[in-house]
Short mmCIF file of C-alpha atoms (C1' of nucleotides) in Angstrom, two decimals:
data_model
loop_
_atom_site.label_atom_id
_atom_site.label_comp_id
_atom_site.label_asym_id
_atom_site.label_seq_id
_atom_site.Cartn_x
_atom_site.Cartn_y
_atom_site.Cartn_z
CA UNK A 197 0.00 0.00 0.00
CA UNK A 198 2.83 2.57 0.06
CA UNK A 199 1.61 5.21 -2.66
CA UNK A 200 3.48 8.38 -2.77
CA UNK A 201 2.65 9.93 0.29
CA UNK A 202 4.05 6.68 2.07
CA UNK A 203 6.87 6.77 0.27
CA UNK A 204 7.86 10.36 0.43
CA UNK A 205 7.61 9.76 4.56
CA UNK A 206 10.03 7.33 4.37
CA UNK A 207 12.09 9.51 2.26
CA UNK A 208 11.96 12.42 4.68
CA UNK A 209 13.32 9.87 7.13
CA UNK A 210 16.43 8.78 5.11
CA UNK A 211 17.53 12.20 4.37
CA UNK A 212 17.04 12.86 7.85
CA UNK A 213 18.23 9.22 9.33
CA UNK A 214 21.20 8.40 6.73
CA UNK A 215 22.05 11.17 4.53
CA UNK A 216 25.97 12.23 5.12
CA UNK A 217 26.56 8.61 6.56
CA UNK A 218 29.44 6.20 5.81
CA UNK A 219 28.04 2.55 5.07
CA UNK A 220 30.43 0.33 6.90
CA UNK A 221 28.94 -3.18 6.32
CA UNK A 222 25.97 -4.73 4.36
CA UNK A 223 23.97 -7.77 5.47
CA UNK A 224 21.10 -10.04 2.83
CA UNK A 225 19.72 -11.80 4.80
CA UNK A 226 16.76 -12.72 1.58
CA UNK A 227 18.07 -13.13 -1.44
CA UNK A 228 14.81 -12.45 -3.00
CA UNK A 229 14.59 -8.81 -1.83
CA UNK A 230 18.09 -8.00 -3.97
CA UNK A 231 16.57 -10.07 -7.02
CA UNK A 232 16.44 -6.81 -8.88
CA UNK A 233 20.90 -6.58 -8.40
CA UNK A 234 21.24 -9.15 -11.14
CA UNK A 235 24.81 -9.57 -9.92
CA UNK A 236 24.14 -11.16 -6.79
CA UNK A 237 24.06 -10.48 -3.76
CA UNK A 238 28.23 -10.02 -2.87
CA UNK A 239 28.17 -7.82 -5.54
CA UNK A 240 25.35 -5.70 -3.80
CA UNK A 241 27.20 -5.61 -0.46
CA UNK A 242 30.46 -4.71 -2.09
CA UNK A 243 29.50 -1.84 -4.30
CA UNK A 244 27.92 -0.33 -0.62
CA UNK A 245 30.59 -0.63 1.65
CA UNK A 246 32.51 2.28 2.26
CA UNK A 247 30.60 4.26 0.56
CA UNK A 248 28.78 7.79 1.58
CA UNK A 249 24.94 8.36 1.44
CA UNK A 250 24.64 11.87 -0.38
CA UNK A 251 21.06 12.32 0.03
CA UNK A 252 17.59 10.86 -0.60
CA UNK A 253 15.61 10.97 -3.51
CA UNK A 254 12.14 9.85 -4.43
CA UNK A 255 10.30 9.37 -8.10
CA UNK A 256 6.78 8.19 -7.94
CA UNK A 257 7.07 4.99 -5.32
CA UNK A 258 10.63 4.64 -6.31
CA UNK A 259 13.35 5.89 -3.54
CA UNK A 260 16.93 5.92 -4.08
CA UNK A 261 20.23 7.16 -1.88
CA UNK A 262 22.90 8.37 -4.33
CA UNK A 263 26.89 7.84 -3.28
CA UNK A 264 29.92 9.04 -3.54
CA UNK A 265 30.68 6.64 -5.83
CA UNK A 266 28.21 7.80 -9.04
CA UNK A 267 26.31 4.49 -8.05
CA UNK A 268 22.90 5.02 -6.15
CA UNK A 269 21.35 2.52 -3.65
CA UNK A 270 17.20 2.22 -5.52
CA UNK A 271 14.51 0.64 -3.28
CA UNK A 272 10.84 -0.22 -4.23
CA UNK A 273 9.04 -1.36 -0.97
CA UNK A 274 5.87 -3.12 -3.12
CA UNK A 275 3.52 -4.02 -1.08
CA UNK A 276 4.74 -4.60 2.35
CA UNK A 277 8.28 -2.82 2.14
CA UNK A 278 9.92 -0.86 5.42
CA UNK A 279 13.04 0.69 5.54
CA UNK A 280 13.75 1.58 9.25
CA UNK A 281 16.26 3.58 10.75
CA UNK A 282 16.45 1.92 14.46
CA UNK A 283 19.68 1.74 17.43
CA UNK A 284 21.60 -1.27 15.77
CA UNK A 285 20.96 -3.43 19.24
CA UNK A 286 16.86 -3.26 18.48
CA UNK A 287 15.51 -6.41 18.41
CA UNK A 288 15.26 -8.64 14.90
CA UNK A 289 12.20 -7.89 12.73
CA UNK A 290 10.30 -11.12 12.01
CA UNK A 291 10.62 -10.24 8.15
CA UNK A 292 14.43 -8.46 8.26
CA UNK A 293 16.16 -8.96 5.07
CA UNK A 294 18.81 -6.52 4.68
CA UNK A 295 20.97 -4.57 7.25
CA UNK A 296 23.21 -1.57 6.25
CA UNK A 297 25.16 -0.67 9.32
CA UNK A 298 27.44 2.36 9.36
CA UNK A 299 30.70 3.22 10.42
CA UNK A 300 30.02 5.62 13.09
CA UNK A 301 28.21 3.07 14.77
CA UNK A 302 24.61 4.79 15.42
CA UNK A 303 21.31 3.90 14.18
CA UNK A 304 21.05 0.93 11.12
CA UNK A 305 19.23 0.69 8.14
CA UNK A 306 16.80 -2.08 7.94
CA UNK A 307 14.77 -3.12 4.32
CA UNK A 308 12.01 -5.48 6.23
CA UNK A 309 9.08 -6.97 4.19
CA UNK A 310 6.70 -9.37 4.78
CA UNK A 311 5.14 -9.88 1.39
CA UNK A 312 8.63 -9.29 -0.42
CA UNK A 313 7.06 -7.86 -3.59
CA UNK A 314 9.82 -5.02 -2.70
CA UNK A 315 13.34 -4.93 -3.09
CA UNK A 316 16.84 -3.33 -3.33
CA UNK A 317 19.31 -2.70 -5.77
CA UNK A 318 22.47 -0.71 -6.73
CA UNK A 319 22.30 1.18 -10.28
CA UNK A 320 24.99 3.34 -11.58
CA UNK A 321 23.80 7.08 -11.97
CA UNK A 322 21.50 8.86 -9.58
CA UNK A 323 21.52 12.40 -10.61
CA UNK A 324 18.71 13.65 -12.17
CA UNK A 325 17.79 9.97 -11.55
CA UNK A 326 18.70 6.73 -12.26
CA UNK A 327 18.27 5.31 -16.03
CA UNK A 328 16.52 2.30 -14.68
CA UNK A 329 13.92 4.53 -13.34
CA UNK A 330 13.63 6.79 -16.51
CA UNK A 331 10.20 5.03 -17.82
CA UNK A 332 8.47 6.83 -14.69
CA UNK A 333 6.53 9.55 -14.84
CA UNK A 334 6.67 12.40 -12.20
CA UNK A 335 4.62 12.79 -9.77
CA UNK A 336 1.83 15.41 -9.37
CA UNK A 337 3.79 17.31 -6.81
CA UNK A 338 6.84 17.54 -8.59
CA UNK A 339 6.96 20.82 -9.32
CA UNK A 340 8.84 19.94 -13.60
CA UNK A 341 5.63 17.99 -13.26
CA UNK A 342 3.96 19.18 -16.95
CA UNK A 343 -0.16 19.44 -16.36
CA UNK A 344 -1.04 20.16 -20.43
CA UNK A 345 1.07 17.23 -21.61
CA UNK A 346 -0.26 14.96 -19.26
CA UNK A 347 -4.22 15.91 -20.18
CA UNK A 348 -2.71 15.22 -23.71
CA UNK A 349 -1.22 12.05 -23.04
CA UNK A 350 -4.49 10.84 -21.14
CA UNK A 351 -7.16 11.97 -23.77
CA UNK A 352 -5.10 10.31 -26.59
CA UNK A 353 -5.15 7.03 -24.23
CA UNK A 354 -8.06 4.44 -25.22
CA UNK A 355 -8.38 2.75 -21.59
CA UNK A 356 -10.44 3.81 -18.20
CA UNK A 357 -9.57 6.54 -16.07
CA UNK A 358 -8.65 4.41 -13.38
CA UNK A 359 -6.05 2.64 -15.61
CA UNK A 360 -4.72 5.80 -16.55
CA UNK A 361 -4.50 6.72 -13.04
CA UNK A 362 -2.48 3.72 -11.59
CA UNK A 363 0.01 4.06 -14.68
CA UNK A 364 3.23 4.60 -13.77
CA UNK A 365 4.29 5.80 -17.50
CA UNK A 366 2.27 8.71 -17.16
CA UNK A 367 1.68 10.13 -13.71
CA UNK A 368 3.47 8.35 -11.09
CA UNK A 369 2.90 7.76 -7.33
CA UNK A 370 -0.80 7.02 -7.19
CA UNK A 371 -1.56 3.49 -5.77
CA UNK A 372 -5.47 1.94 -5.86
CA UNK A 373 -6.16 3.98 -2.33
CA UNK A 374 -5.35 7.35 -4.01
CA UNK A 375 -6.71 6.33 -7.14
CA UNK A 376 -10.09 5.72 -5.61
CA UNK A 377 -9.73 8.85 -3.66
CA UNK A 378 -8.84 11.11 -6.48
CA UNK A 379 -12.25 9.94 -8.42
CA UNK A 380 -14.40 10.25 -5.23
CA UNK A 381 -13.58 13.71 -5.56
CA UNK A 382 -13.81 14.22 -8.99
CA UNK A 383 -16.97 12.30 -9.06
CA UNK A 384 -16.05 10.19 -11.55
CA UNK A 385 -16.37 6.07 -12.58
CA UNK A 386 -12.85 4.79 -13.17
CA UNK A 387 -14.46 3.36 -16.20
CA UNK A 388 -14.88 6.52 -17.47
CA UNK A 389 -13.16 6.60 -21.20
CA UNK A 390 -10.35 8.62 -21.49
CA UNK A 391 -10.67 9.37 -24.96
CA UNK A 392 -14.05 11.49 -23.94
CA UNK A 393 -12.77 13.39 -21.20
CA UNK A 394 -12.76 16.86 -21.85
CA UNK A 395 -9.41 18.49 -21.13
CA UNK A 396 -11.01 20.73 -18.25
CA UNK A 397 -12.58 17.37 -17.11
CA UNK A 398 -8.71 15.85 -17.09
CA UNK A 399 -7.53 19.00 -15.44
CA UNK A 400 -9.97 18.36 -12.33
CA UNK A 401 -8.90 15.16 -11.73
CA UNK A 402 -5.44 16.18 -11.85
CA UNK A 403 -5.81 18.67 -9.43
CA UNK A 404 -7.95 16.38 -6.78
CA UNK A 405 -5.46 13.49 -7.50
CA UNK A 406 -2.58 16.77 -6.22
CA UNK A 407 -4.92 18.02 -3.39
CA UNK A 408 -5.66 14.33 -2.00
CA UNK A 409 -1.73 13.68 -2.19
CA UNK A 410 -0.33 16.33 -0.93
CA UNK A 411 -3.09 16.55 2.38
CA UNK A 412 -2.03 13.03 2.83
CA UNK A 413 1.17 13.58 3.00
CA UNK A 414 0.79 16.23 5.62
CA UNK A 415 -0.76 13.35 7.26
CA UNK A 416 2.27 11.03 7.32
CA UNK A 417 0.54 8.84 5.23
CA UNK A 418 -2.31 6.06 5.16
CA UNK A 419 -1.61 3.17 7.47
CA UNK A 420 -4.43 0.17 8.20
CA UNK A 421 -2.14 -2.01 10.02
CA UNK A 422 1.84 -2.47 11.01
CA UNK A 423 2.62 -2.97 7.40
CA UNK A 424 3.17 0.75 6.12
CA UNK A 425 5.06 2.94 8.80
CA UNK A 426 7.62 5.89 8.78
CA UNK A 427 11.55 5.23 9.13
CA UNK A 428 10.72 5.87 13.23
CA UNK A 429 7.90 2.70 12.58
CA UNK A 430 5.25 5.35 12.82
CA UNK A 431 1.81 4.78 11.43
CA UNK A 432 -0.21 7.68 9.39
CA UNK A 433 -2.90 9.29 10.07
CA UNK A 434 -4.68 9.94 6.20
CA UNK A 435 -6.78 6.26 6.61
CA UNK A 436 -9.39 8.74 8.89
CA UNK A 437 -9.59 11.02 5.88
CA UNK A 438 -10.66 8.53 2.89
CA UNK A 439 -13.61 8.87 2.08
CA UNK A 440 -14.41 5.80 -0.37
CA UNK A 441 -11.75 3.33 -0.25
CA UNK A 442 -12.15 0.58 2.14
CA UNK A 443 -15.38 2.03 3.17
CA UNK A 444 -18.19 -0.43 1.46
CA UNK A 445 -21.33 -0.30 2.76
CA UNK A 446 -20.75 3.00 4.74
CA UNK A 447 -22.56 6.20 3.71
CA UNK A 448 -20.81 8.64 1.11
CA UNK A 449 -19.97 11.65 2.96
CA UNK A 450 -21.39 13.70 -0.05
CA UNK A 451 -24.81 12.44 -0.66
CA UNK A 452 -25.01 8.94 2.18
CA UNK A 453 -25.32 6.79 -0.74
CA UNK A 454 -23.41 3.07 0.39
CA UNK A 455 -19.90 3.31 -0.74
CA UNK A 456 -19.96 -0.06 -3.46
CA UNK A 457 -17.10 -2.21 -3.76
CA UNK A 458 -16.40 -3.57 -7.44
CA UNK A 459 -13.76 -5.95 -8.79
CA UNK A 460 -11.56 -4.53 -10.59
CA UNK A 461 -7.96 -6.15 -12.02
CA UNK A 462 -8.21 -8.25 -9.56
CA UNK A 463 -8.36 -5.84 -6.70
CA UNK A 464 -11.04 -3.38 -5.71
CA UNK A 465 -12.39 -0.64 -6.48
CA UNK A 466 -14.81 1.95 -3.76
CA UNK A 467 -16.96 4.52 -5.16
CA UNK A 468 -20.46 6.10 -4.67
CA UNK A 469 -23.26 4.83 -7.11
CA UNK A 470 -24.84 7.90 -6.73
CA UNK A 471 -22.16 10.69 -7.36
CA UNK A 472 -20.03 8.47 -9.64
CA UNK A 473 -22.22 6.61 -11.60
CA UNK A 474 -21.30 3.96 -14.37
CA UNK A 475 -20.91 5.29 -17.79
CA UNK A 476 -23.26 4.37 -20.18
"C1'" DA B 96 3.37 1.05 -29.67
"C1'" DG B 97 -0.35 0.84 -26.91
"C1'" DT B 98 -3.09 -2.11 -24.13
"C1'" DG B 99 -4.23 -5.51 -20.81
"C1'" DA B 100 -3.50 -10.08 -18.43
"C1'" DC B 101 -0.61 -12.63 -15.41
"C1'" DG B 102 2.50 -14.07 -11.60
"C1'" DC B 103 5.00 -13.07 -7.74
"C1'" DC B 104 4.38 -13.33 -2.07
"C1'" DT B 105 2.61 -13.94 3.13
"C1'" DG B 106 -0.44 -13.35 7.03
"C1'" DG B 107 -4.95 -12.53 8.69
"C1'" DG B 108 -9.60 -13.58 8.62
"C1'" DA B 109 -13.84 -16.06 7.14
"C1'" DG B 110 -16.09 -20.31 6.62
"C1'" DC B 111 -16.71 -25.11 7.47
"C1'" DT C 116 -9.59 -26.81 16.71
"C1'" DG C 117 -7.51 -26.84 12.35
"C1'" DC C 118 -7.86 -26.89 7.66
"C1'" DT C 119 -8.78 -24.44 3.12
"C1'" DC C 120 -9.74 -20.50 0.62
"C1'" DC C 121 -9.69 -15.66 -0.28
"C1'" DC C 122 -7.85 -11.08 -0.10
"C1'" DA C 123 -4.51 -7.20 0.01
"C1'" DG C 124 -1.89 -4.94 -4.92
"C1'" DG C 125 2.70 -2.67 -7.51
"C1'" DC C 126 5.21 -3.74 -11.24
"C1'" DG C 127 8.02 -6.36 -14.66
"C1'" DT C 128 7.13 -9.33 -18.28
"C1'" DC C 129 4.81 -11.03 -22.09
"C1'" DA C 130 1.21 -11.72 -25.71
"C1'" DC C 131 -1.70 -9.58 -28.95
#
DNA sequence: AGTGACGCCTGGGAGC
DNA sequence: TGCTCCCAGGCGTCAC
């Protein structure tokens, strides 16, 4: 579930937790959560060590550290991902599969995941960003982010709003909660055809799909459970704020309509009958 | 080239 | 109580 405003949290933490540090060591403890570093996993630890963390950088979901060595450490956390910056005596996470520790011997870096659809990688280049993350799009917030060629790029799409929403390639950083969210507000059916969207229509959405990420971020994010938290293992708040997702059966706070739940690529979908109705 | 389907994973909860 | 099944869903890959 970490969308952008998840993922920018846990950025905020690693610039604050590891930026400026030294790596000293590098433990994988899964080798499925460096899959990614086709190289293995020795090569993954040894292109680390020694190296200094320059900053923390974030496109879409995507997070990266760039070094001092022109390589950059790139993370995805998938589904279930946590990178935690904790004292380097805390006690083991169940699902702890890499350990950076550092050489001034204070807090370590942790990549923990239970579902392990995330994982870690080093890529060479980091500035503007890495090459293997040059197919994403930037986010809404980004401020290069280019609002007329996106409505271009959507209306000459054939494919559902939703679709459009949740692809990477052309606006990054929204996940199914956000997506949902974004056409609660917009009042519009994810089915909608993007090839009849007006291009003030496209501009609306893109400006609730900004306005619900960027209050969520204020938030610290949307957290139902353990499985999303900050670098400090925080939860966020935004999961009080939805307003459709997750909330079948419950009144829409617009009209009281029962938020419906339907199936949709093999997840779901929350909307209001009423104020987003079905095309056609 | 654009579009959409599929597989990868584990733990929690429902149902029997 | 313990088993089976279902659900959560981002993204790389692949077929059309």
């Amino acid at each position: 579930m970490p969308e952008l405003p998840e993922v920018e949290t846990v950025r905020l933490g690693l610039e604050r937790g590891v930026a400026g540090r030294t790596i000293a060591s590098v433990d994988v403890g899964h080798p499925r959560s460096v899959r990614r570093h086709t190289a293995g996993a020795g090569d993954f630890a040894g292109r680390l060590a020694g190296r200094t963390v320059l900053s923390a950088q974030r496109r879409g979901k995507y997070l990266w550290l760039p070094l001092d060595s022109g390589d950059a450490l790139t993370g995805h956390l998938g589904m279930s991902g946590q990178l935690l910056v904790v004292p380097a005596d805390s006690p083991l996470q169940k699902h702890l599969h890499v350990r950076l520790r550092f050489t001034d011997e204070g807090r370590e870096l942790r990549f923990v995941d239970q579902r392990t659809f995330g994982g870690l990688l080093v890529v060479p280049g980091g500035e503007p960003v890495p090459p293997l993350l040059a197919h994403i799009a930037r986010d809404p917030l980004d401020p290069d982010f280019d609002d007329e060629q996106f409505v271009e790029r959507v209306r000459r799409r054939r494919t559902g709003l939703k679709r459009a929403l949740l692809d990477q390639t052309l606006v990054s950083g929204i996940g199914n909660i956000y997506a949902d969210e974004t056409l609660w507000r917009a009042q519009l059916h994810g089915e909608r055809a993007t090839d009849r969207l007006s291009r003030p229509a496209v501009r609306r959405v893109l400006g609730h799909a900004r306005e619900v990420l960027l209050e969520a971020v204020a938030a610290g994010g949307t957290s139902f459970d353990a499985l999303y938290v900050s670098t400090d293992g925080v939860s966020g708040l935004f999961e009080r704020s939805l307003n459709a997702y997750g909330r079948e059966g419950e009144p829409c706070p617009r009209c009281g309509a029962p938020v419906r739940r339907e199936s949709f690529m093999n997840r779901s979908s929350f909307s209001c009958p009423r104020c987003q109705p079905r095309p056609r």
